[in-house]
Amino acid sequence: MINYITLTYQVSGDDFTRAGEASSDVKSKLKQMGVSPEMVRKVAISMYEGEINMVIHAHGGIIKVTISPHEILMVLEDQGPGIPDVEKAMQAGYSTAPENIRSLGFGAGMGLPNMKKYTDEMDIKTKIGVGTTVTMKVKL
Amino acid sequence: MIWGEMLLDREVHTACGSDMMSDVLAFVKDQSVLLTGLCNMQAIRTAEMMDIICIVFVRGKVPDEAMIQLAREREIVLLSSGHRMFSACGLLYEKGLRGGAPYR
Ligand SMILES: Nc1ncnc2c1ncn2[C@@H]1O[C@H](COP(=O)(O)OP(=O)(O)OP(=O)(O)O)[C@@H](O)[C@H]1O
Ligand SMILES: [Mg+2]
């Protein structure tokens, strides 16, 4: 029996209309696998926030999702500008998103705190000019 | 009514209204209808992630074909209203829709 699956997604940084496709695919796969709706939603919301961040702040990146019997692991890796002050970025309401992002419905500075809220573990590794890796875990 | 005639027998009790998807993702909990003036793919995506089953576009916004296609795939009913946000919310509130539990 296969007890874990890894899914890999290339997230484009140029196409905002397509942001969320990876999260959407993971959501429907988890649903199909019979994961409880509450857990599916936790994963969907946190991954979608991360995917949107990748597109609006970091010109896209790669998302790897590992589904195992006891947890779902999401690793979002980008080669964007990095986050100068992670502690500040984690605060609700802190955003560097420009006005044009706000007119697209994002940039309230709620994404990172929301990802923290919906996951059991979250870790951010970031280096200025090199990129950011966000790792999140949801226990089943 | 833009899409979803065949899903009209679904019952909804709670709704939320916002043009900011950031706020919908962060503050909404278990609401089934989203009223919004934001008319782009991410409005549909956000609804999908939040298990929202109906979107009402206010201020006469009309979704494009790609948005309707996505909503169809995810079985999200789409409505469009000429009312502004406040009035559209008020009309639905009058008909019995509620906001759900207060935040926190
Ligand atoms: N992958 C990333 N690369 C570079 N900077 C990032 C990344 N993710 C987040 N940030 C920085 O952290 C800030 C806070 O992120 P957060 O997701 O909380 O808010 P936001 O994306 O600005 O708005 P919202 O998520 O509410 O739409 C961002 O404004 C940005 O400066
Ligand atoms: Mg964000």
mmCIF file of C-alpha atoms in Angstrom, chain A residues 23 27 132:
data_model
loop_
_atom_site.group_PDB
_atom_site.id
_atom_site.type_symbol
_atom_site.label_atom_id
_atom_site.label_comp_id
_atom_site.label_asym_id
_atom_site.label_seq_id
_atom_site.Cartn_x
_atom_site.Cartn_y
_atom_site.Cartn_z
ATOM 1 C CA SER A 23 -4.120 24.923 -4.045
ATOM 2 C CA LYS A 27 -7.970 20.627 -2.327
ATOM 3 C CA THR A 132 11.957 32.439 0.874
#
